[in-house]
mmCIF file with all atom_site columns, C-alpha atoms in Angstrom:
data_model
loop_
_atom_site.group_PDB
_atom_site.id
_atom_site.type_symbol
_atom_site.label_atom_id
_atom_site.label_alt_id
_atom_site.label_comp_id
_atom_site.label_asym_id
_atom_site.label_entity_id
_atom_site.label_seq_id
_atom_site.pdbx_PDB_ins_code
_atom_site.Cartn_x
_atom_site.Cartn_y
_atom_site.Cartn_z
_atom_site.occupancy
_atom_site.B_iso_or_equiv
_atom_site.pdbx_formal_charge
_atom_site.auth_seq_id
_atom_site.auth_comp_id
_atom_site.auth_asym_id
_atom_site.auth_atom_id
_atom_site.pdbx_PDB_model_num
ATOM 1   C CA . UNK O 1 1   ? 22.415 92.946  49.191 1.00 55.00 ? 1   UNK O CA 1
ATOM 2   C CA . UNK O 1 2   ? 24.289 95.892  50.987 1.00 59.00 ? 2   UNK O CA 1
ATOM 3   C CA . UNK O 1 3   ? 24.328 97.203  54.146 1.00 68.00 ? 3   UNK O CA 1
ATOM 4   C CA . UNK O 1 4   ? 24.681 101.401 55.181 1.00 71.00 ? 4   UNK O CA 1
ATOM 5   C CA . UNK O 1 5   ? 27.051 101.828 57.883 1.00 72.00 ? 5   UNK O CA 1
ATOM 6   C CA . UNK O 1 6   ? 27.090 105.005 60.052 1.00 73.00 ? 6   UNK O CA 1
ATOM 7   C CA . UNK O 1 7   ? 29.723 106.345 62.562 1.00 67.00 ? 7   UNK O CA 1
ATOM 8   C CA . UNK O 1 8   ? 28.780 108.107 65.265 1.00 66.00 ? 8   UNK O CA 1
ATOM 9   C CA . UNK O 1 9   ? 30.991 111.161 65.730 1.00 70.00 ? 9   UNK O CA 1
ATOM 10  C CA . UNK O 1 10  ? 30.023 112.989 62.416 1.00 73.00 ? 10  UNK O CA 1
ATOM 11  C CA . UNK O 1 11  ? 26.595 110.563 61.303 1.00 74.00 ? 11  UNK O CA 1
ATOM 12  C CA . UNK O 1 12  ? 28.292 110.139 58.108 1.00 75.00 ? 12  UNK O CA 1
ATOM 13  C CA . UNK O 1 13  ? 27.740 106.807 56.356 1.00 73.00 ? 13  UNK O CA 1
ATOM 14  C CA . UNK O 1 14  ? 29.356 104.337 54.056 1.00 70.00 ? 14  UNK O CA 1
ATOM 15  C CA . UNK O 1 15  ? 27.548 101.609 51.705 1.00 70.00 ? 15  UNK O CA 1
ATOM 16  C CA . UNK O 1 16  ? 29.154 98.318  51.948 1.00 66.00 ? 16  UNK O CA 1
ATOM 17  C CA . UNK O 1 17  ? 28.277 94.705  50.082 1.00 64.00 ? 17  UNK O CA 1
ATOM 18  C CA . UNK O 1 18  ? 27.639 92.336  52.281 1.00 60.00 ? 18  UNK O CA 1
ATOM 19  C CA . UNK O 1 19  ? 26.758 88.259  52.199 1.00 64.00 ? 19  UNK O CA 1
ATOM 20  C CA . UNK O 1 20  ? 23.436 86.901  51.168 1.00 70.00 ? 20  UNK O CA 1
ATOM 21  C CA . UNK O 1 21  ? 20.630 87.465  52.953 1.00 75.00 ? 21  UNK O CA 1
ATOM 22  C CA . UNK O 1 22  ? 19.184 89.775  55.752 1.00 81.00 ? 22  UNK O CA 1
ATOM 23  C CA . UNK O 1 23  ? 20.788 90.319  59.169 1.00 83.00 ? 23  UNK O CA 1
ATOM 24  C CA . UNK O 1 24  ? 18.929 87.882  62.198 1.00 89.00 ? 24  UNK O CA 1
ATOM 25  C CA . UNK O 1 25  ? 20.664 89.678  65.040 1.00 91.00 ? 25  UNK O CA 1
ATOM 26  C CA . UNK O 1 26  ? 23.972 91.676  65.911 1.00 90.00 ? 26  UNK O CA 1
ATOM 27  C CA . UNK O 1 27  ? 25.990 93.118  69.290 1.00 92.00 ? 27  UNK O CA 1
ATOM 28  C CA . UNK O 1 28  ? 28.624 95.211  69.861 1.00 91.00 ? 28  UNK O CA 1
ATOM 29  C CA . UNK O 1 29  ? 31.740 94.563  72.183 1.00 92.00 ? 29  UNK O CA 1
ATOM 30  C CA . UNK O 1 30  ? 31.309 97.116  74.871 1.00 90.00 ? 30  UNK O CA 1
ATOM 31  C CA . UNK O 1 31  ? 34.298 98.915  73.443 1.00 87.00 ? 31  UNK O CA 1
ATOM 32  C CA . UNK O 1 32  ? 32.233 99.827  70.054 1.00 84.00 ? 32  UNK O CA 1
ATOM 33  C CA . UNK O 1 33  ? 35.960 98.228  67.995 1.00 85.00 ? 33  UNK O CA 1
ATOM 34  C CA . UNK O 1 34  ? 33.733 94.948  66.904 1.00 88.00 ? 34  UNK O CA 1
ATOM 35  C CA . UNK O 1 35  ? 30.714 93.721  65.492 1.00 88.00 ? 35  UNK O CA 1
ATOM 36  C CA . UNK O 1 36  ? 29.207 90.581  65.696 1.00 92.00 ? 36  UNK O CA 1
ATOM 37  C CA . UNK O 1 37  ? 26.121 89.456  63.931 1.00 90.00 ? 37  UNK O CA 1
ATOM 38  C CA . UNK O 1 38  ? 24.339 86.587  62.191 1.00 90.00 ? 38  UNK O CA 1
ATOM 39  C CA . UNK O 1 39  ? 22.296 86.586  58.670 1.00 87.00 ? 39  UNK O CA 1
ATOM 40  C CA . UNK O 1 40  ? 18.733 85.240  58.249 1.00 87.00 ? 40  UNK O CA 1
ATOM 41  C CA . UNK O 1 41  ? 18.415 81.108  58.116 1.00 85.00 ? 41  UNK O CA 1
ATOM 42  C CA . UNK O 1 42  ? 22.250 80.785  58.980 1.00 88.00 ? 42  UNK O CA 1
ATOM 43  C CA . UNK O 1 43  ? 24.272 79.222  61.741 1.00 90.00 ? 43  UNK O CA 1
ATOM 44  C CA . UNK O 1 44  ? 27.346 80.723  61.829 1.00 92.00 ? 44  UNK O CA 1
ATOM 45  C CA . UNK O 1 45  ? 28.626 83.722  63.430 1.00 93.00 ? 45  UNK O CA 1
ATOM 46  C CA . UNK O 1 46  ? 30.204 86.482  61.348 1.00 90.00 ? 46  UNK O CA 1
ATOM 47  C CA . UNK O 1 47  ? 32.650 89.456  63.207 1.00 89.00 ? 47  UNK O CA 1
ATOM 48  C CA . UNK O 1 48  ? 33.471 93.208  61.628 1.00 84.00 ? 48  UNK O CA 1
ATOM 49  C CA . UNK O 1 49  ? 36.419 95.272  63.819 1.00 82.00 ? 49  UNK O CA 1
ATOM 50  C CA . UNK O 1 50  ? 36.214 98.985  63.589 1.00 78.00 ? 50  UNK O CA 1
ATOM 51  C CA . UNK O 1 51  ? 39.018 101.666 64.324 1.00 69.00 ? 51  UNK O CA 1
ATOM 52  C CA . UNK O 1 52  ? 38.108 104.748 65.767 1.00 63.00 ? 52  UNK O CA 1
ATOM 53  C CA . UNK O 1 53  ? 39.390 107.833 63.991 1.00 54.00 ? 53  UNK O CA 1
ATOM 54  C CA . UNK O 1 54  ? 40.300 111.620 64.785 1.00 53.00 ? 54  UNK O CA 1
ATOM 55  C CA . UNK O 1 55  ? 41.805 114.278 62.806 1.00 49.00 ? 55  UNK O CA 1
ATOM 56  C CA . UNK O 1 56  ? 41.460 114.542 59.729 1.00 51.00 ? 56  UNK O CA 1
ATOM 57  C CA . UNK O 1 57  ? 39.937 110.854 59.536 1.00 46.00 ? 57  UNK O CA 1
ATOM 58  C CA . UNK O 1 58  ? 37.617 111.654 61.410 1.00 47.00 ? 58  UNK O CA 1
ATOM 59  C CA . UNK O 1 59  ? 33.939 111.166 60.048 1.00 42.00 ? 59  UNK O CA 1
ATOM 60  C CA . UNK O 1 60  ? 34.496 108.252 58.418 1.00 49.00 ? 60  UNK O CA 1
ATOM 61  C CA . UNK O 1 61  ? 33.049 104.875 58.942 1.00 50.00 ? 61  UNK O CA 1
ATOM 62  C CA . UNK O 1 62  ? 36.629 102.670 58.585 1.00 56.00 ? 62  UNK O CA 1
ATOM 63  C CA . UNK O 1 63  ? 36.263 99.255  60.176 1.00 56.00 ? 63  UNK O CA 1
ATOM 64  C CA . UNK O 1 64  ? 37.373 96.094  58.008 1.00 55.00 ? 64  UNK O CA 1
ATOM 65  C CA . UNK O 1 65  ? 34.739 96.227  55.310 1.00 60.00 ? 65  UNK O CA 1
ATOM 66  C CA . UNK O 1 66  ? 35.130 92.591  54.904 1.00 70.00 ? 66  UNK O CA 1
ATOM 67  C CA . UNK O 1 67  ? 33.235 89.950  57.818 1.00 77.00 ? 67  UNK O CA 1
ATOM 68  C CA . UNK O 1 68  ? 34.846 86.830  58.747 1.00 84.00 ? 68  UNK O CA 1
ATOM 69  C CA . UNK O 1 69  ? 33.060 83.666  60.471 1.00 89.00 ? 69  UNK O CA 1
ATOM 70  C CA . UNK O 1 70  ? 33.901 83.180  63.722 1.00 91.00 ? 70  UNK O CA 1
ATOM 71  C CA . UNK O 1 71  ? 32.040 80.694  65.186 1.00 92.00 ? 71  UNK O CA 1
ATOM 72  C CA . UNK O 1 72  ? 29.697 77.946  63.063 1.00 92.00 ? 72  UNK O CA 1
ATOM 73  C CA . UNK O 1 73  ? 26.665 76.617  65.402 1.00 91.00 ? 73  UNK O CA 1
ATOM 74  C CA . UNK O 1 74  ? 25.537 73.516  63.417 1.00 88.00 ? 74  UNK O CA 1
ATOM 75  C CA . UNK O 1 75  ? 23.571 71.098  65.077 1.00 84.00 ? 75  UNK O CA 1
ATOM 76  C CA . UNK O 1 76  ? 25.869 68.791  66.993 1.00 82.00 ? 76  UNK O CA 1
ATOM 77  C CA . UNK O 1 77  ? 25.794 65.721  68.533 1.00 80.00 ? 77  UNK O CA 1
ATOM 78  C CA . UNK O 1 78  ? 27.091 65.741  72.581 1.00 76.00 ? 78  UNK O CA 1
ATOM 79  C CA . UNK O 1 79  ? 27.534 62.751  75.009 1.00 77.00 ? 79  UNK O CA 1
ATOM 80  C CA . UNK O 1 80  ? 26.228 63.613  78.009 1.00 72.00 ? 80  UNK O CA 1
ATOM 81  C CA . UNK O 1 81  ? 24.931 62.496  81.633 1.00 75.00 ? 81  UNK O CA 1
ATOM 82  C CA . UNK O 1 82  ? 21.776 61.860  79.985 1.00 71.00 ? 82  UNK O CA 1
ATOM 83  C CA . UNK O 1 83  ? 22.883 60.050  77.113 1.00 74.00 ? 83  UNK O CA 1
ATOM 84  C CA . UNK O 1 84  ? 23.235 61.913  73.576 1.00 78.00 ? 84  UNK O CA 1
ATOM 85  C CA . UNK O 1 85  ? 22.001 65.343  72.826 1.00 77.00 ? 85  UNK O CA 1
ATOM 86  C CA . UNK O 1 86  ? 21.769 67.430  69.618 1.00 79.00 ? 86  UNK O CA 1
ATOM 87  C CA . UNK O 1 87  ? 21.698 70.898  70.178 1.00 82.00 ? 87  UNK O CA 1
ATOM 88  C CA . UNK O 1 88  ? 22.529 73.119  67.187 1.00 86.00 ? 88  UNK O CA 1
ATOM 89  C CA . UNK O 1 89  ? 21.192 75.314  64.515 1.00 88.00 ? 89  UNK O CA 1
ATOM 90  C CA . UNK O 1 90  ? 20.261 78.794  63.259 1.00 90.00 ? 90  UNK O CA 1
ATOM 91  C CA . UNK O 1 91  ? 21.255 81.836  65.204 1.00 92.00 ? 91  UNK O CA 1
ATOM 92  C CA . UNK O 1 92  ? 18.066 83.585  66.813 1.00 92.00 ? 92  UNK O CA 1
ATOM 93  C CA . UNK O 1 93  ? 19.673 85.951  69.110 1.00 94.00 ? 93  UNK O CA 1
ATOM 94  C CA . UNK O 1 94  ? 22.984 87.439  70.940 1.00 95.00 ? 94  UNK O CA 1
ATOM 95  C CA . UNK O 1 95  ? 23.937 89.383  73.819 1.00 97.00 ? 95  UNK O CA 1
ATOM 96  C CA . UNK O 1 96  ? 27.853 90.367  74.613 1.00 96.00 ? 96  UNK O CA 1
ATOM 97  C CA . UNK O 1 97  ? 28.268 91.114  78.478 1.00 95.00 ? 97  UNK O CA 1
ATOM 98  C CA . UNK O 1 98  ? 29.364 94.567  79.636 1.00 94.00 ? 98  UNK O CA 1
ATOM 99  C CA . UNK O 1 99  ? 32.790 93.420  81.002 1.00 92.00 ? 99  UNK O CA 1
ATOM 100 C CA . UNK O 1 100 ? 33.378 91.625  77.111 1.00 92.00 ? 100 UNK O CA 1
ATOM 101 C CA . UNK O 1 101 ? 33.820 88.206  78.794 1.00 93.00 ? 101 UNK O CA 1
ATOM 102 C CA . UNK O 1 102 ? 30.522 86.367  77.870 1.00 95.00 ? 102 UNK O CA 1
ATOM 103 C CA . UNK O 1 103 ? 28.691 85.954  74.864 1.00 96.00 ? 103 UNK O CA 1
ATOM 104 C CA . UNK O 1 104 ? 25.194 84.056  74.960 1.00 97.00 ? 104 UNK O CA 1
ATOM 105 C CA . UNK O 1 105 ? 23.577 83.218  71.787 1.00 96.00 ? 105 UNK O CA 1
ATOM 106 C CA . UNK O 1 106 ? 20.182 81.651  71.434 1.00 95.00 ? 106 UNK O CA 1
ATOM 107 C CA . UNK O 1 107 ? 20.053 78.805  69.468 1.00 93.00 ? 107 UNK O CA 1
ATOM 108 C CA . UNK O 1 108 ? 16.872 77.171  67.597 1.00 87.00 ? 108 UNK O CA 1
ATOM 109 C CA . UNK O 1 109 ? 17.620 73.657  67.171 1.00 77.00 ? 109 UNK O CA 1
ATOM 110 C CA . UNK O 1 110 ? 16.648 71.846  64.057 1.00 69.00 ? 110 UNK O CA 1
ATOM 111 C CA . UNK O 1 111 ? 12.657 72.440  63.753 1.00 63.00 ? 111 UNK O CA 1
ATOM 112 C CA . UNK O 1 112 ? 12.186 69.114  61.770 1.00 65.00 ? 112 UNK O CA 1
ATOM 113 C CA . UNK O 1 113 ? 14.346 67.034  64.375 1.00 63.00 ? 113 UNK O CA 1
ATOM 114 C CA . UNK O 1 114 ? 12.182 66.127  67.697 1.00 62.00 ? 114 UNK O CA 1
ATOM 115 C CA . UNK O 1 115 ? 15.423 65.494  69.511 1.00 65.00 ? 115 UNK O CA 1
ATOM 116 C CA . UNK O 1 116 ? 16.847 68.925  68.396 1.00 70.00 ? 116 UNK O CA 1
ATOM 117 C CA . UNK O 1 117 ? 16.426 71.354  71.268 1.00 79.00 ? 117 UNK O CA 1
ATOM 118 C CA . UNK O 1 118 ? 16.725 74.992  71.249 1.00 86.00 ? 118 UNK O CA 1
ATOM 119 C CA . UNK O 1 119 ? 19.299 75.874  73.664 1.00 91.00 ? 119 UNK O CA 1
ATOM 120 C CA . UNK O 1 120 ? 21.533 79.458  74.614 1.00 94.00 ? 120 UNK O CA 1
ATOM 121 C CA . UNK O 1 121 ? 25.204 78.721  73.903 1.00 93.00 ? 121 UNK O CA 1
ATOM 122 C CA . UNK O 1 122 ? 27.483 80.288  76.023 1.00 94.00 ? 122 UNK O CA 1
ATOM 123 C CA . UNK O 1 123 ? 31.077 81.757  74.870 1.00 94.00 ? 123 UNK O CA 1
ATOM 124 C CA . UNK O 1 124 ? 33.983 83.099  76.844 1.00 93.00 ? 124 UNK O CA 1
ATOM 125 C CA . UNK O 1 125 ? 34.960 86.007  74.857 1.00 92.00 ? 125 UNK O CA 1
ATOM 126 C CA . UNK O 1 126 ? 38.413 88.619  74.396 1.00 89.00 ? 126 UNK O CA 1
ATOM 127 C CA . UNK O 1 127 ? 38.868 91.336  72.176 1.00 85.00 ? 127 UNK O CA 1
ATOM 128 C CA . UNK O 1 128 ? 42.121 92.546  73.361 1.00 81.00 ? 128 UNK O CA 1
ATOM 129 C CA . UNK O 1 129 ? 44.954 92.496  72.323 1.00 84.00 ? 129 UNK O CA 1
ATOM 130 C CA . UNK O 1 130 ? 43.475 89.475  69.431 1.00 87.00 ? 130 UNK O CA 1
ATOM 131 C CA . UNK O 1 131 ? 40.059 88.654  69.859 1.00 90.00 ? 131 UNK O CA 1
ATOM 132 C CA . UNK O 1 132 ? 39.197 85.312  71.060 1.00 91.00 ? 132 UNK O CA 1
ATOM 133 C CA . UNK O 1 133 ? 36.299 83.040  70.954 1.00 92.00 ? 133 UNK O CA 1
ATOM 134 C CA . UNK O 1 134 ? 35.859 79.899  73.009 1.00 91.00 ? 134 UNK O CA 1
ATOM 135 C CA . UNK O 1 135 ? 32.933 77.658  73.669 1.00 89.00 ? 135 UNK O CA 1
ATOM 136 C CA . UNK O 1 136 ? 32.102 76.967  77.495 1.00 87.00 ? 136 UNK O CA 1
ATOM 137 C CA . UNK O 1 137 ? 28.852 75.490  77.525 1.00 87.00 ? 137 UNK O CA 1
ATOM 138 C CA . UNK O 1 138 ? 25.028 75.369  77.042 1.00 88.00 ? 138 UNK O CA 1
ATOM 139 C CA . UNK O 1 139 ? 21.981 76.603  79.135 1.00 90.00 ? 139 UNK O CA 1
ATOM 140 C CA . UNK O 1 140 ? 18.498 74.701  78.967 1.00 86.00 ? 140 UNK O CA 1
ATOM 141 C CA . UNK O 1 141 ? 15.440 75.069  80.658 1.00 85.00 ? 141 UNK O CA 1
ATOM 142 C CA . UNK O 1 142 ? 13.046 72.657  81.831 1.00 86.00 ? 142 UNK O CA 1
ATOM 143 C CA . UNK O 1 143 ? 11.719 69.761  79.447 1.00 82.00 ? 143 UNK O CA 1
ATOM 144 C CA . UNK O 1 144 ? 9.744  71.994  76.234 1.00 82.00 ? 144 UNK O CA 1
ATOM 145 C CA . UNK O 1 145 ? 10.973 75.383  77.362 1.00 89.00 ? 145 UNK O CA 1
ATOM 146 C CA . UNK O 1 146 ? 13.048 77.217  74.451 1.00 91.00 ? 146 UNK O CA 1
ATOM 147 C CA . UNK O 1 147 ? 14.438 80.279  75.125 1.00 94.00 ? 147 UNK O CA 1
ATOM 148 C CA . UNK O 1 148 ? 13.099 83.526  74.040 1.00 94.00 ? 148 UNK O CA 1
ATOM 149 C CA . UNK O 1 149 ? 14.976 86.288  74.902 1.00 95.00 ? 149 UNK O CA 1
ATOM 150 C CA . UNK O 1 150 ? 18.153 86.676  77.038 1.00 97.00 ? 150 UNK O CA 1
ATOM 151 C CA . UNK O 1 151 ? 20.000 89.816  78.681 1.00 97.00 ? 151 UNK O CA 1
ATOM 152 C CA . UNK O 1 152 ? 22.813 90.848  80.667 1.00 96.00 ? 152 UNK O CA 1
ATOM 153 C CA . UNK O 1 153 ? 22.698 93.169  83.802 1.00 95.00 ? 153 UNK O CA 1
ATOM 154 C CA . UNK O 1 154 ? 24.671 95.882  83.159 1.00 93.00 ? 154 UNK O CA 1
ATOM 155 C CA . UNK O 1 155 ? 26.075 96.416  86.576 1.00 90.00 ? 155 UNK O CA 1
ATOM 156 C CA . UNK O 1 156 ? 26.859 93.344  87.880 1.00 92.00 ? 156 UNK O CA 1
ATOM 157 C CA . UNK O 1 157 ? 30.466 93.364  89.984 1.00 87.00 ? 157 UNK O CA 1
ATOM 158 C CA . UNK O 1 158 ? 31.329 89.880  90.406 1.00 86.00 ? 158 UNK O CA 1
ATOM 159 C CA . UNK O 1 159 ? 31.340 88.673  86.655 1.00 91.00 ? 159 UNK O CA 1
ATOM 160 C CA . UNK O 1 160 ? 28.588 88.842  83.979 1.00 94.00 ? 160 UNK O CA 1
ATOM 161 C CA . UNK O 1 161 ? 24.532 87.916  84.892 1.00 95.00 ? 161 UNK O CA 1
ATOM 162 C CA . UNK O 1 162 ? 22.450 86.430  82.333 1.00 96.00 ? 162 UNK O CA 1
ATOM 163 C CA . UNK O 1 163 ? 19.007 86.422  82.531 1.00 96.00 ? 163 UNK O CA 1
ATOM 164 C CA . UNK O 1 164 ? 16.953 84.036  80.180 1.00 96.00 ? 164 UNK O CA 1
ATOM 165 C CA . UNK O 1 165 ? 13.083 84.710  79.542 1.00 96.00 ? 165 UNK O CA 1
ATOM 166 C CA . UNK O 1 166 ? 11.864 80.705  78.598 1.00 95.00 ? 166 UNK O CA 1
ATOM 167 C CA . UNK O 1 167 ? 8.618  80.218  76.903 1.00 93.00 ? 167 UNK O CA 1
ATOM 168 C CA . UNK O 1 168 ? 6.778  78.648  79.899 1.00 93.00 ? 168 UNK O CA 1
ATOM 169 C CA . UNK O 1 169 ? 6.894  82.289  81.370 1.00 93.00 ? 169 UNK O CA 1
ATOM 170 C CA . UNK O 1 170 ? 9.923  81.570  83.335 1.00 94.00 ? 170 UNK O CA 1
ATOM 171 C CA . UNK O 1 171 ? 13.013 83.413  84.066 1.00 95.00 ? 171 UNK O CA 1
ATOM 172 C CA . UNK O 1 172 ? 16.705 82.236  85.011 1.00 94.00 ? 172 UNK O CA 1
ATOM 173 C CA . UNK O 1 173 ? 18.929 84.447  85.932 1.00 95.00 ? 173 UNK O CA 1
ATOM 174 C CA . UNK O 1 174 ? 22.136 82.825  85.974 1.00 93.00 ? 174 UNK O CA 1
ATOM 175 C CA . UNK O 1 175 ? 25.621 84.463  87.389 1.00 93.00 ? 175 UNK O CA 1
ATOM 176 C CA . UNK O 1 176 ? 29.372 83.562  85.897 1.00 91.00 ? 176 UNK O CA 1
ATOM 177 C CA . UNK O 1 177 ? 31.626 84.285  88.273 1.00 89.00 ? 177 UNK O CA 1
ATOM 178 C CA . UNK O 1 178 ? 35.119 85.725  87.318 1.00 81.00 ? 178 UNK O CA 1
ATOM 179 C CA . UNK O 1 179 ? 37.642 83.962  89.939 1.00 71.00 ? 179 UNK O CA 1
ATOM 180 C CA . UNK O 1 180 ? 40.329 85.872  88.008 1.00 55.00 ? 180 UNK O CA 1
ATOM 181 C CA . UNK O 1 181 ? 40.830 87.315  84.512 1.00 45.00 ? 181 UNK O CA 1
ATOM 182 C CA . UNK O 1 182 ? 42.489 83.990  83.420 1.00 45.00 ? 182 UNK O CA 1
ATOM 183 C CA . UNK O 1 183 ? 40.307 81.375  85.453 1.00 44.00 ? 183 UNK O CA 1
ATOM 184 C CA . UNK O 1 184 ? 36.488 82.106  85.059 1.00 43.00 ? 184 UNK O CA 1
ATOM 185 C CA . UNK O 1 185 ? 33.997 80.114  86.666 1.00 45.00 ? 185 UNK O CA 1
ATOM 186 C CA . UNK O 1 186 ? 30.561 79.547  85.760 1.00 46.00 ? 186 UNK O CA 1
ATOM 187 C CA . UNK O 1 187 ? 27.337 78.769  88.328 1.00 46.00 ? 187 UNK O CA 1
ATOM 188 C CA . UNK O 1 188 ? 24.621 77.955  86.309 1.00 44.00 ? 188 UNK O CA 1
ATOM 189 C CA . UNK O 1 189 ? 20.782 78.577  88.160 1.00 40.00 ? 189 UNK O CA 1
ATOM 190 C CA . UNK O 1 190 ? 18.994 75.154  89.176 1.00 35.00 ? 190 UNK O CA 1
ATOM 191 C CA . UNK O 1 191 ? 16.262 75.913  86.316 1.00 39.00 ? 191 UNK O CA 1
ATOM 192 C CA . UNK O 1 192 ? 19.404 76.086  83.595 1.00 40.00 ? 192 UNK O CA 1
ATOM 193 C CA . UNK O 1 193 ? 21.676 73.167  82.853 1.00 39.00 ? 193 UNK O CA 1
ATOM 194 C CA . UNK O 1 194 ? 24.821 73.289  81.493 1.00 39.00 ? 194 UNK O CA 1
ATOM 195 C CA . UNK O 1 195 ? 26.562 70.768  79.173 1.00 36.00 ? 195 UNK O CA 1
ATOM 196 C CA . UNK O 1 196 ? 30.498 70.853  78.500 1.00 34.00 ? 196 UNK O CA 1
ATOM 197 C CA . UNK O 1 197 ? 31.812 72.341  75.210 1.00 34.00 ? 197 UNK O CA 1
ATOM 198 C CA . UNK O 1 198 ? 34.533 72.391  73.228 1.00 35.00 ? 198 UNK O CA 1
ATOM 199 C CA . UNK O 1 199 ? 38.185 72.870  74.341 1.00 35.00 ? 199 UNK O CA 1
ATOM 200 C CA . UNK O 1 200 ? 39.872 74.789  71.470 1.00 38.00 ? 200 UNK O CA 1
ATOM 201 C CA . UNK O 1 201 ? 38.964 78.482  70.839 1.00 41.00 ? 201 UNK O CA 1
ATOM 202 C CA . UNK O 1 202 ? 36.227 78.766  67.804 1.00 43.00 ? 202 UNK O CA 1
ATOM 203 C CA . UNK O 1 203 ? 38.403 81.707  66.415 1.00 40.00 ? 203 UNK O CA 1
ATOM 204 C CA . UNK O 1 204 ? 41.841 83.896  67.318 1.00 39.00 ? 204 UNK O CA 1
ATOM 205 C CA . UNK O 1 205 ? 43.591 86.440  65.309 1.00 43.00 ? 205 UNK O CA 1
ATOM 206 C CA . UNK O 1 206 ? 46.860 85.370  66.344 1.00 40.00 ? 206 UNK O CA 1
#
């Protein structure tokens, strides 16, 4: 398959191969330089970086041509509070936050697997001067909910809001509070529950 790529400035466009299979879902940092998306039945994350142009450049697409994985959401086994939990699986859905801190990604869970829960992953994020990508955690619902579609405001001072629409007809809203540029930290809502994650970034150009 291939994908057509426009830019913006001129609405010319460019044809480019791309992996198997159809696109799932895809955001853009709030800067427009990046592109994240997933393909159809996968689990991993895949990232494009664009440069903007002027000049005599200007009008064309540019950007890398080329996506690299960035993150890989297989189902994984966590010890937690509650004992063991698997939470993993195909990509359904992403949101970046306006301040490019946050990424939230709904995952499915395995369907075949009645321990496998669908849960929305929750990265801290950087895309300058190297983009970064670091796991900080999970957000479930109450027992049976899976999450169906998730946002976040866009004018929200104190850090990024996420609100999650579950499939009992509920909705979390749940605030990450930036203490500082370096030191985030997270509140989850009572109706969301977070689990830790991982400790070493998923992904860094350096």
């Amino acid at each position: 398959l291939s994908s057509r790529v426009w830019e913006a400035q001129m609405w010319t466009c460019e044809w480019w191969p791309t992996i198997k299979g159809r696109c799932q879902t895809g955001c853009w940092s709030p800067d427009g330089s990046r592109l994240l998306f997933t393909v159809l039945g996968e689990s991993v994350i895949y990232s494009l970086s664009f440069s903007e142009y002027r000049g005599e450049m200007q009008g064309q697409v540019g950007g890398s041509k080329t996506a690299s994985i960035v993150a890989d959401l297989s189902e994984t086994t966590f010890e937690t509070l509650l004992g063991e939990e698997r939470i993993g699986g195909e990509v359904h859905s992403m949101v970046w936050d306006p301040t490019g801190e946050r990424l939230a990604v709904i995952v499915r869970g395995h369907p075949e697997a009645p321990d496998s829960q669908a849960a929305v992953a929750v990265f801290r994020t950087r895309n300058s001067p190297v983009f970064e990508l670091l796991p900080c955690g999970f957000l479930r619902g109450e027992r049976g909910a899976r999450p169906q579609l998730i946002a976040f405001h866009p004018c929200f001072k104190k850090g990024a809001l996420l609100s999650v629409c579950w499939s009992t007809g509920k909705i979390s809203h749940v605030p990450f509070f930036f203490v500082s540029t370096h030191v985030p930290y997270a509140s989850p809502s009572p109706v969301a529950a977070s689990a830790s994650g991982w400790e070493q970034p998923l992904f860094s150009e350096r």
